[in-house]
Amino acid sequence: DTGVSQDPRHKITKRGQNVTFRCDPISEHNRLYWYRQTLGQGPEFLTYFQNEAQLEKSRLLSDRFSAERPKGSFSTLEIQRTEQGDSAMYLCASSLITLQAGDEQFFGPGTRLTVL
Amino acid sequence: DAKTTQPPSMDCAEGRAANLPCNHSTISGNEYVYWYRQIHSQGPQYIIHGLKNNETNEMASLIITEDRKSSTLILPHATLRDTAVYYCIVGVGGEKLTFGTGTRLTIIP
């Protein structure tokens, strides 16, 4: 399957612990996005990369959150000192930017984080 | 804030066409209309998008009004597997997507 993959699919952690999620985009897609979704709500944008450059960060991305895309391929999202309010589905998406045809995003299955 | 308005829920009989409306009266000239759907506990699935013209693919058709202030997603022959939350989003290609709460579509056997 050549879609977006995310790892792990589920993560349970205790409050105060650090967690890291990984996203592998569709091959050759140059943009990679992170979103967060809480129960009953639509996904909310967190940040996105063009190749290895982080182009935009939402104000939702507090200092405890950091995202990287070191070689312009896979990306990691780290949450330090997790809080119960961080419990959510973390979604990754990728797109190939052509600036010609809408450049739709394709989503992965998500990582569900539960903070106890 | 979301720039689209959708009904919170709709029902459709299996085998019939499902027509999901969306209002986006403040859409800008360079913004596309995107439709995604999300089946419970899965990531959003891209369905279709368009700028001005009507579009059709193997999943659905997208009808955009001439003034671009509203659109309709059409699933021509709904099946039980089409039960999902459908999101209508307007945005510039490649930029962040701003999701609303979508329309919960239930296909009735």
CSV table of C-alpha atoms in Angstrom, one decimal:
chain,number,residue,atom,x,y,z
A,1,ASP,CA,0.0,0.0,0.0
A,2,THR,CA,1.5,3.4,-1.0
A,3,GLY,CA,-0.7,5.6,1.2
A,4,VAL,CA,0.2,7.7,4.2
A,5,SER,CA,1.2,5.5,7.2
A,6,GLN,CA,1.4,6.4,10.9
A,7,ASP,CA,3.0,4.7,13.8
A,8,PRO,CA,1.9,3.7,16.4
A,9,ARG,CA,-1.8,3.5,15.7
A,10,HIS,CA,-2.6,3.6,19.4
A,11,LYS,CA,-0.6,5.0,22.4
A,12,ILE,CA,-1.5,5.0,26.0
A,13,THR,CA,0.7,7.0,28.3
A,14,LYS,CA,0.7,8.4,31.8
A,15,ARG,CA,0.4,12.1,32.4
A,16,GLY,CA,3.8,13.8,32.4
A,17,GLN,CA,5.5,11.3,30.0
A,18,ASN,CA,6.8,12.2,26.6
A,19,VAL,CA,5.5,10.6,23.4
A,20,THR,CA,6.6,10.6,19.8
A,21,PHE,CA,4.6,9.8,16.7
A,22,ARG,CA,5.9,9.0,13.2
A,23,CYS,CA,4.3,9.7,9.8
A,24,ASP,CA,5.5,8.4,6.5
A,25,PRO,CA,3.9,10.4,3.6
A,26,ILE,CA,3.1,9.2,0.1
A,27,SER,CA,6.4,8.9,-1.8
A,28,GLU,CA,7.4,12.1,-3.5
A,29,HIS,CA,4.8,14.2,-1.7
A,30,ASN,CA,6.5,17.4,-0.8
A,31,ARG,CA,4.1,18.7,1.8
A,32,LEU,CA,3.3,17.0,5.1
A,33,TYR,CA,0.6,18.2,7.5
A,34,TRP,CA,-0.3,17.3,11.1
A,35,TYR,CA,-3.8,17.7,12.5
A,36,ARG,CA,-5.5,16.8,15.8
A,37,GLN,CA,-9.0,15.6,16.3
A,38,THR,CA,-10.9,15.3,19.5
A,39,LEU,CA,-14.1,13.4,20.0
A,40,GLY,CA,-17.1,14.8,18.1
A,41,GLN,CA,-15.0,17.5,16.3
A,42,GLY,CA,-13.5,17.9,12.9
A,43,PRO,CA,-9.7,17.7,12.6
A,44,GLU,CA,-7.8,20.9,13.6
A,45,PHE,CA,-4.6,22.0,11.8
A,46,LEU,CA,-1.4,21.9,13.8
A,47,THR,CA,1.5,22.4,11.4
A,48,TYR,CA,2.8,21.7,8.0
A,49,PHE,CA,6.1,21.2,6.2
A,50,GLN,CA,7.3,21.9,2.7
A,51,ASN,CA,10.1,19.4,2.3
A,52,GLU,CA,12.1,19.8,5.5
A,53,ALA,CA,11.0,23.4,6.2
A,54,GLN,CA,8.2,24.0,8.7
A,55,LEU,CA,6.0,26.7,7.0
A,56,GLU,CA,3.2,27.2,9.5
A,57,LYS,CA,2.3,26.4,13.1
A,58,SER,CA,-1.0,26.8,14.7
A,59,ARG,CA,-1.4,28.5,18.0
A,60,LEU,CA,-2.7,25.1,19.2
A,61,LEU,CA,0.9,23.9,19.0
A,62,SER,CA,2.1,24.8,22.4
A,63,ASP,CA,5.7,24.8,23.5
A,64,ARG,CA,5.3,21.1,24.6
A,65,PHE,CA,4.7,20.1,21.0
A,66,SER,CA,7.5,19.9,18.4
A,67,ALA,CA,7.5,18.5,14.9
A,68,GLU,CA,10.3,17.7,12.6
A,69,ARG,CA,10.8,16.5,9.0
A,70,PRO,CA,14.6,16.2,9.0
A,71,LYS,CA,15.2,14.9,5.5
A,72,GLY,CA,12.0,16.0,3.8
A,73,SER,CA,10.5,12.5,4.0
A,74,PHE,CA,9.0,11.1,7.2
A,75,SER,CA,8.0,13.4,10.1
A,76,THR,CA,7.8,13.1,13.8
A,77,LEU,CA,5.5,14.8,16.3
A,78,GLU,CA,6.7,14.9,19.9
A,79,ILE,CA,4.6,15.9,22.9
A,80,GLN,CA,6.5,16.5,26.1
A,81,ARG,CA,5.0,16.3,29.6
A,82,THR,CA,1.7,15.0,28.3
A,83,GLU,CA,-1.5,16.3,29.8
A,84,GLN,CA,-4.9,14.6,29.8
A,85,GLY,CA,-6.1,17.3,27.4
A,86,ASP,CA,-3.7,16.0,24.8
A,87,SER,CA,-5.8,12.9,24.4
A,88,ALA,CA,-6.9,12.9,20.8
A,89,MET,CA,-6.4,11.4,17.4
A,90,TYR,CA,-3.3,12.8,15.7
A,91,LEU,CA,-3.6,12.8,11.9
A,92,CYS,CA,-1.0,13.1,9.3
A,93,ALA,CA,-1.6,14.1,5.7
A,94,SER,CA,0.5,14.6,2.6
A,95,SER,CA,0.2,16.3,-0.8
A,96,LEU,CA,2.1,16.9,-3.9
A,97,ILE,CA,2.2,20.6,-4.6
A,98,THR,CA,1.8,21.6,-8.2
A,99,LEU,CA,-0.1,24.9,-7.7
A,100,GLN,CA,-2.2,23.9,-10.7
A,101,ALA,CA,-5.0,21.6,-9.7
A,102,GLY,CA,-6.0,22.0,-6.1
A,103,ASP,CA,-3.3,19.9,-4.5
A,104,GLU,CA,-5.5,17.7,-2.4
A,105,GLN,CA,-4.3,16.2,0.9
A,106,PHE,CA,-4.3,12.4,1.6
A,107,PHE,CA,-4.7,11.4,5.2
A,108,GLY,CA,-3.2,8.5,7.2
A,109,PRO,CA,-5.1,6.3,9.6
A,110,GLY,CA,-4.1,8.4,12.6
A,111,THR,CA,-2.5,7.8,16.0
A,112,ARG,CA,-4.9,7.7,18.9
A,113,LEU,CA,-3.3,9.0,22.1
A,114,THR,CA,-4.8,8.4,25.5
A,115,VAL,CA,-3.3,10.2,28.5
A,116,LEU,CA,-4.2,8.7,31.8
B,1,ASP,CA,-13.2,29.4,11.8
B,2,ALA,CA,-14.9,27.1,9.3
B,3,LYS,CA,-16.0,29.0,6.2
B,4,THR,CA,-18.7,26.5,5.2
B,5,THR,CA,-22.2,25.6,6.5
B,6,GLN,CA,-23.5,22.1,6.3
B,7,PRO,CA,-26.6,20.4,7.8
B,8,PRO,CA,-25.6,18.4,10.8
B,9,SER,CA,-27.2,15.2,9.7
B,10,MET,CA,-29.0,13.6,6.7
B,11,ASP,CA,-30.5,10.2,5.9
B,12,CYS,CA,-30.6,8.5,2.5
B,13,ALA,CA,-32.1,5.2,1.4
B,14,GLU,CA,-29.7,2.6,0.2
B,15,GLY,CA,-29.5,2.6,-3.6
B,16,ARG,CA,-30.7,6.2,-3.9
B,17,ALA,CA,-28.6,9.2,-4.7
B,18,ALA,CA,-27.4,11.1,-1.7
B,19,ASN,CA,-27.2,14.9,-2.2
B,20,LEU,CA,-25.2,16.7,0.4
B,21,PRO,CA,-25.4,20.5,0.3
B,22,CYS,CA,-22.8,23.0,1.4
B,23,ASN,CA,-22.9,26.8,1.6
B,24,HIS,CA,-19.7,28.8,1.2
B,25,SER,CA,-20.8,32.3,0.5
B,26,THR,CA,-17.5,34.0,1.4
B,27,ILE,CA,-15.4,31.8,-0.9
B,28,SER,CA,-12.5,33.6,-2.6
B,29,GLY,CA,-11.6,33.4,-6.2
B,30,ASN,CA,-8.5,31.3,-5.6
B,31,GLU,CA,-10.2,28.9,-3.2
B,32,TYR,CA,-11.2,25.4,-4.1
B,33,VAL,CA,-14.1,23.4,-2.7
B,34,TYR,CA,-12.9,20.1,-1.2
B,35,TRP,CA,-15.0,17.2,0.1
B,36,TYR,CA,-13.7,14.6,2.5
B,37,ARG,CA,-15.5,11.9,4.5
B,38,GLN,CA,-14.6,10.2,7.7
B,39,ILE,CA,-15.8,6.8,8.7
B,40,HIS,CA,-15.7,6.1,12.4
B,41,SER,CA,-12.2,6.0,13.9
B,42,GLN,CA,-10.5,6.3,10.5
B,43,GLY,CA,-8.6,9.2,8.9
B,44,PRO,CA,-10.5,11.5,6.5
B,45,GLN,CA,-10.8,10.1,3.0
B,46,TYR,CA,-10.5,12.5,0.1
B,47,ILE,CA,-13.5,12.4,-2.2
B,48,ILE,CA,-13.4,15.2,-4.8
B,49,HIS,CA,-12.6,18.9,-5.3
B,50,GLY,CA,-13.3,21.6,-7.7
B,51,LEU,CA,-12.7,25.3,-8.5
B,52,LYS,CA,-15.5,26.5,-10.8
B,53,ASN,CA,-16.6,23.6,-13.0
B,54,ASN,CA,-18.6,20.6,-12.0
B,55,GLU,CA,-16.4,17.5,-11.4
B,56,THR,CA,-17.0,13.8,-11.4
B,57,ASN,CA,-14.9,10.9,-10.4
B,58,GLU,CA,-15.4,7.3,-9.5
B,59,MET,CA,-16.7,8.1,-6.1
B,60,ALA,CA,-18.9,11.2,-6.6
B,61,SER,CA,-20.0,14.2,-8.5
B,62,LEU,CA,-19.5,17.8,-7.3
B,63,ILE,CA,-21.9,20.5,-8.5
B,64,ILE,CA,-20.8,24.1,-7.9
B,65,THR,CA,-23.2,26.9,-8.5
B,66,GLU,CA,-22.2,29.6,-11.0
B,67,ASP,CA,-21.7,32.2,-8.3
B,68,ARG,CA,-19.6,29.6,-6.4
B,69,LYS,CA,-21.4,30.4,-3.1
B,70,SER,CA,-22.7,26.8,-2.7
B,71,SER,CA,-22.1,23.3,-3.9
B,72,THR,CA,-23.6,19.8,-3.7
B,73,LEU,CA,-21.8,16.5,-3.4
B,74,ILE,CA,-23.7,13.7,-5.1
B,75,LEU,CA,-23.2,10.0,-4.3
B,76,PRO,CA,-25.1,8.4,-7.1
B,77,HIS,CA,-26.0,5.1,-5.6
B,78,ALA,CA,-25.5,5.2,-1.9
B,79,THR,CA,-24.5,2.0,-0.1
B,80,LEU,CA,-24.3,1.2,3.6
B,81,ARG,CA,-20.5,1.8,3.4
B,82,ASP,CA,-21.2,5.4,2.6
B,83,THR,CA,-22.4,6.0,6.1
B,84,ALA,CA,-19.9,8.6,7.4
B,85,VAL,CA,-19.3,12.2,8.4
B,86,TYR,CA,-18.9,14.3,5.2
B,87,TYR,CA,-16.8,17.5,5.4
B,88,CYS,CA,-17.1,20.4,2.9
B,89,ILE,CA,-14.0,22.6,3.0
B,90,VAL,CA,-12.9,25.6,1.1
B,91,GLY,CA,-9.3,26.5,0.8
B,92,VAL,CA,-6.3,27.4,-1.3
B,93,GLY,CA,-4.6,24.3,-2.8
B,94,GLY,CA,-1.9,22.9,-0.6
B,95,GLU,CA,-2.6,25.1,2.4
B,96,LYS,CA,-4.1,24.0,5.7
B,97,LEU,CA,-7.6,22.6,5.7
B,98,THR,CA,-10.1,24.1,8.1
B,99,PHE,CA,-12.7,21.4,9.0
B,100,GLY,CA,-16.1,22.2,10.4
B,101,THR,CA,-18.3,19.6,12.1
B,102,GLY,CA,-19.6,18.2,8.8
B,103,THR,CA,-22.8,16.3,7.9
B,104,ARG,CA,-23.4,12.9,9.4
B,105,LEU,CA,-24.9,10.9,6.6
B,106,THR,CA,-26.7,7.7,7.5
B,107,ILE,CA,-27.6,5.3,4.7
B,108,ILE,CA,-30.8,3.4,5.6
B,109,PRO,CA,-31.2,-0.2,4.4
